[in-house]
Amino acid sequence: MKDFSKELIFKTSRSSGAGGQNVNKVETSVTVLWKVEDSEFFDERQKLLIQEKLKNRINAEGFLYLTVSESRTQLMNKNSAIEKITEIVHTALIIPKKRIATKPSRGQKEKRLDNKKKISEKKENRKFKY
């Protein structure tokens, strides 16, 4: 995992939720911004992959943003935001394996047909016979 936390920009704001009077006075909510295009930690292919997969989270200026206000303290929210944004970026970099289409084997086909016959016979035996 690459540590690109030096490129992150932090903004704080007043958080909603638990905290009592503290909510109205202290800016505990943390928004983390990261300019994907200007990153020195990733190559162009990785940047394109991040931009493609996270296009819903990237604004018009090209900033990937995330807001965290889970905790009552700014420091905990900042640490949580760093963890979450790195996790989001690294999951975006994972390229899924191509699925190889396979056909069922002869044994699997026979087993399925035998099972169908058994169920059919079981249902046939339920019928009332004169």
PDB file of C-alpha atoms in Angstrom:
ATOM      1  CA  MET A   1       0.000   0.000   0.000  1.00  0.00           C
ATOM      2  CA  LYS A   2       1.352   3.366  -0.982  1.00  0.00           C
ATOM      3  CA  ASP A   3       1.231   6.111   1.612  1.00  0.00           C
ATOM      4  CA  PHE A   4       0.056   9.209  -0.213  1.00  0.00           C
ATOM      5  CA  SER A   5      -1.134  10.978   2.952  1.00  0.00           C
ATOM      6  CA  LYS A   6       1.343  13.831   2.334  1.00  0.00           C
ATOM      7  CA  GLU A   7      -0.749  14.866  -0.693  1.00  0.00           C
ATOM      8  CA  LEU A   8      -4.019  15.055   1.239  1.00  0.00           C
ATOM      9  CA  ILE A   9      -5.706  18.362   2.042  1.00  0.00           C
ATOM     10  CA  PHE A  10      -7.863  18.584   5.156  1.00  0.00           C
ATOM     11  CA  LYS A  11     -10.799  20.890   5.858  1.00  0.00           C
ATOM     12  CA  THR A  12     -12.783  20.982   9.064  1.00  0.00           C
ATOM     13  CA  SER A  13     -16.379  21.921   9.740  1.00  0.00           C
ATOM     14  CA  ARG A  14     -18.942  21.655  12.478  1.00  0.00           C
ATOM     15  CA  SER A  15     -20.227  18.152  12.853  1.00  0.00           C
ATOM     16  CA  SER A  16     -23.784  17.062  13.483  1.00  0.00           C
ATOM     17  CA  GLY A  17     -24.753  14.325  15.893  1.00  0.00           C
ATOM     18  CA  ALA A  18     -23.562  13.397  19.391  1.00  0.00           C
ATOM     19  CA  GLY A  19     -21.450  15.785  21.383  1.00  0.00           C
ATOM     20  CA  GLY A  20     -23.864  18.090  23.219  1.00  0.00           C
ATOM     21  CA  GLN A  21     -22.768  21.717  23.356  1.00  0.00           C
ATOM     22  CA  ASN A  22     -19.420  20.656  21.910  1.00  0.00           C
ATOM     23  CA  VAL A  23     -21.132  20.211  18.516  1.00  0.00           C
ATOM     24  CA  ASN A  24     -21.998  23.901  18.327  1.00  0.00           C
ATOM     25  CA  LYS A  25     -18.522  25.165  19.210  1.00  0.00           C
ATOM     26  CA  VAL A  26     -15.852  22.828  17.823  1.00  0.00           C
ATOM     27  CA  GLU A  27     -15.141  21.890  14.211  1.00  0.00           C
ATOM     28  CA  THR A  28     -14.790  18.117  14.519  1.00  0.00           C
ATOM     29  CA  SER A  29     -15.992  16.969  11.094  1.00  0.00           C
ATOM     30  CA  VAL A  30     -13.072  16.412   8.704  1.00  0.00           C
ATOM     31  CA  THR A  31     -13.244  16.516   4.905  1.00  0.00           C
ATOM     32  CA  VAL A  32     -10.216  15.099   3.139  1.00  0.00           C
ATOM     33  CA  LEU A  33      -9.426  16.154  -0.443  1.00  0.00           C
ATOM     34  CA  TRP A  34      -6.920  14.572  -2.808  1.00  0.00           C
ATOM     35  CA  LYS A  35      -6.054  15.791  -6.303  1.00  0.00           C
ATOM     36  CA  VAL A  36      -5.766  12.543  -8.266  1.00  0.00           C
ATOM     37  CA  GLU A  37      -4.126  14.044 -11.363  1.00  0.00           C
ATOM     38  CA  ASP A  38      -1.312  15.750  -9.412  1.00  0.00           C
ATOM     39  CA  SER A  39      -0.307  12.663  -7.426  1.00  0.00           C
ATOM     40  CA  GLU A  40       3.365  11.699  -7.549  1.00  0.00           C
ATOM     41  CA  PHE A  41       2.807   8.291  -5.936  1.00  0.00           C
ATOM     42  CA  PHE A  42       0.862   6.682  -8.802  1.00  0.00           C
ATOM     43  CA  ASP A  43       1.638   6.285 -12.498  1.00  0.00           C
ATOM     44  CA  GLU A  44      -0.708   7.423 -15.285  1.00  0.00           C
ATOM     45  CA  ARG A  45      -2.364   4.006 -15.715  1.00  0.00           C
ATOM     46  CA  GLN A  46      -3.167   3.832 -12.001  1.00  0.00           C
ATOM     47  CA  LYS A  47      -4.491   7.415 -11.999  1.00  0.00           C
ATOM     48  CA  LEU A  48      -6.828   6.604 -14.914  1.00  0.00           C
ATOM     49  CA  LEU A  49      -8.030   3.476 -13.105  1.00  0.00           C
ATOM     50  CA  ILE A  50      -8.727   5.483  -9.937  1.00  0.00           C
ATOM     51  CA  GLN A  51     -10.535   8.212 -11.883  1.00  0.00           C
ATOM     52  CA  GLU A  52     -12.630   5.665 -13.742  1.00  0.00           C
ATOM     53  CA  LYS A  53     -13.658   3.591 -10.724  1.00  0.00           C
ATOM     54  CA  LEU A  54     -14.173   6.517  -8.330  1.00  0.00           C
ATOM     55  CA  LYS A  55     -15.755   8.988 -10.754  1.00  0.00           C
ATOM     56  CA  ASN A  56     -18.803   9.342  -8.467  1.00  0.00           C
ATOM     57  CA  ARG A  57     -16.584  10.597  -5.635  1.00  0.00           C
ATOM     58  CA  ILE A  58     -14.416  12.925  -7.759  1.00  0.00           C
ATOM     59  CA  ASN A  59     -15.740  16.466  -8.231  1.00  0.00           C
ATOM     60  CA  ALA A  60     -15.416  18.738 -11.290  1.00  0.00           C
ATOM     61  CA  GLU A  61     -12.043  20.109 -10.129  1.00  0.00           C
ATOM     62  CA  GLY A  62     -10.599  16.583 -10.004  1.00  0.00           C
ATOM     63  CA  PHE A  63     -10.550  16.209  -6.208  1.00  0.00           C
ATOM     64  CA  LEU A  64     -11.434  12.917  -4.578  1.00  0.00           C
ATOM     65  CA  TYR A  65     -13.223  13.855  -1.377  1.00  0.00           C
ATOM     66  CA  LEU A  66     -14.490  12.118   1.735  1.00  0.00           C
ATOM     67  CA  THR A  67     -16.143  13.545   4.846  1.00  0.00           C
ATOM     68  CA  VAL A  68     -15.874  11.830   8.231  1.00  0.00           C
ATOM     69  CA  SER A  69     -17.722  12.892  11.379  1.00  0.00           C
ATOM     70  CA  GLU A  70     -17.984   9.635  13.297  1.00  0.00           C
ATOM     71  CA  SER A  71     -16.007  10.646  16.367  1.00  0.00           C
ATOM     72  CA  ARG A  72     -16.220  13.566  18.793  1.00  0.00           C
ATOM     73  CA  THR A  73     -12.597  14.589  18.203  1.00  0.00           C
ATOM     74  CA  GLN A  74     -11.054  16.119  15.134  1.00  0.00           C
ATOM     75  CA  LEU A  75      -7.902  14.015  15.403  1.00  0.00           C
ATOM     76  CA  MET A  76      -9.800  10.717  15.444  1.00  0.00           C
ATOM     77  CA  ASN A  77     -11.901  11.842  12.477  1.00  0.00           C
ATOM     78  CA  LYS A  78      -8.733  12.857  10.607  1.00  0.00           C
ATOM     79  CA  ASN A  79      -7.114   9.468  11.217  1.00  0.00           C
ATOM     80  CA  SER A  80     -10.313   7.697  10.208  1.00  0.00           C
ATOM     81  CA  ALA A  81     -10.517   9.784   7.029  1.00  0.00           C
ATOM     82  CA  ILE A  82      -6.923   8.899   6.082  1.00  0.00           C
ATOM     83  CA  GLU A  83      -7.617   5.189   6.614  1.00  0.00           C
ATOM     84  CA  LYS A  84     -10.840   5.274   4.610  1.00  0.00           C
ATOM     85  CA  ILE A  85      -9.473   7.221   1.647  1.00  0.00           C
ATOM     86  CA  THR A  86      -6.402   4.962   1.374  1.00  0.00           C
ATOM     87  CA  GLU A  87      -8.654   1.903   1.552  1.00  0.00           C
ATOM     88  CA  ILE A  88     -10.958   3.319  -1.149  1.00  0.00           C
ATOM     89  CA  VAL A  89      -8.033   4.130  -3.447  1.00  0.00           C
ATOM     90  CA  HIS A  90      -6.344   0.748  -2.991  1.00  0.00           C
ATOM     91  CA  THR A  91      -9.582  -1.172  -3.624  1.00  0.00           C
ATOM     92  CA  ALA A  92     -10.031   0.891  -6.800  1.00  0.00           C
ATOM     93  CA  LEU A  93      -6.587  -0.247  -7.981  1.00  0.00           C
ATOM     94  CA  ILE A  94      -7.513  -3.933  -7.795  1.00  0.00           C
ATOM     95  CA  ILE A  95      -8.136  -5.371 -11.249  1.00  0.00           C
ATOM     96  CA  PRO A  96     -10.589  -8.285 -11.100  1.00  0.00           C
ATOM     97  CA  LYS A  97      -9.604 -11.529 -12.803  1.00  0.00           C
ATOM     98  CA  LYS A  98     -11.333 -12.393 -16.054  1.00  0.00           C
ATOM     99  CA  ARG A  99     -13.890 -15.142 -15.677  1.00  0.00           C
ATOM    100  CA  ILE A 100     -13.162 -18.222 -17.751  1.00  0.00           C
ATOM    101  CA  ALA A 101     -16.375 -19.778 -19.044  1.00  0.00           C
ATOM    102  CA  THR A 102     -16.587 -23.480 -18.305  1.00  0.00           C
ATOM    103  CA  LYS A 103     -18.990 -26.240 -19.279  1.00  0.00           C
ATOM    104  CA  PRO A 104     -20.486 -28.723 -16.832  1.00  0.00           C
ATOM    105  CA  SER A 105     -18.854 -32.151 -16.946  1.00  0.00           C
ATOM    106  CA  ARG A 106     -20.660 -35.284 -18.108  1.00  0.00           C
ATOM    107  CA  GLY A 107     -20.819 -36.547 -14.518  1.00  0.00           C
ATOM    108  CA  GLN A 108     -22.453 -33.322 -13.326  1.00  0.00           C
ATOM    109  CA  LYS A 109     -25.043 -33.518 -16.114  1.00  0.00           C
ATOM    110  CA  GLU A 110     -25.876 -37.147 -15.297  1.00  0.00           C
ATOM    111  CA  LYS A 111     -26.109 -36.373 -11.575  1.00  0.00           C
ATOM    112  CA  ARG A 112     -28.508 -33.493 -12.269  1.00  0.00           C
ATOM    113  CA  LEU A 113     -30.704 -35.635 -14.543  1.00  0.00           C
ATOM    114  CA  ASP A 114     -30.753 -38.507 -12.011  1.00  0.00           C
ATOM    115  CA  ASN A 115     -31.787 -36.054  -9.290  1.00  0.00           C
ATOM    116  CA  LYS A 116     -34.581 -34.751 -11.533  1.00  0.00           C
ATOM    117  CA  LYS A 117     -35.798 -38.295 -12.177  1.00  0.00           C
ATOM    118  CA  LYS A 118     -35.842 -39.102  -8.439  1.00  0.00           C
ATOM    119  CA  ILE A 119     -37.851 -35.966  -7.653  1.00  0.00           C
ATOM    120  CA  SER A 120     -40.225 -36.716 -10.516  1.00  0.00           C
ATOM    121  CA  GLU A 121     -40.766 -40.282  -9.244  1.00  0.00           C
ATOM    122  CA  LYS A 122     -41.329 -39.030  -5.702  1.00  0.00           C
ATOM    123  CA  LYS A 123     -44.018 -36.627  -6.916  1.00  0.00           C
ATOM    124  CA  GLU A 124     -45.543 -39.307  -9.157  1.00  0.00           C
ATOM    125  CA  ASN A 125     -45.873 -41.637  -6.127  1.00  0.00           C
ATOM    126  CA  ARG A 126     -47.890 -38.952  -4.285  1.00  0.00           C
ATOM    127  CA  LYS A 127     -50.724 -39.155  -6.817  1.00  0.00           C
ATOM    128  CA  PHE A 128     -53.826 -41.054  -5.873  1.00  0.00           C
ATOM    129  CA  LYS A 129     -54.132 -44.288  -7.835  1.00  0.00           C
ATOM    130  CA  TYR A 130     -57.354 -46.339  -8.235  1.00  0.00           C
TER     131      TYR A 130
END
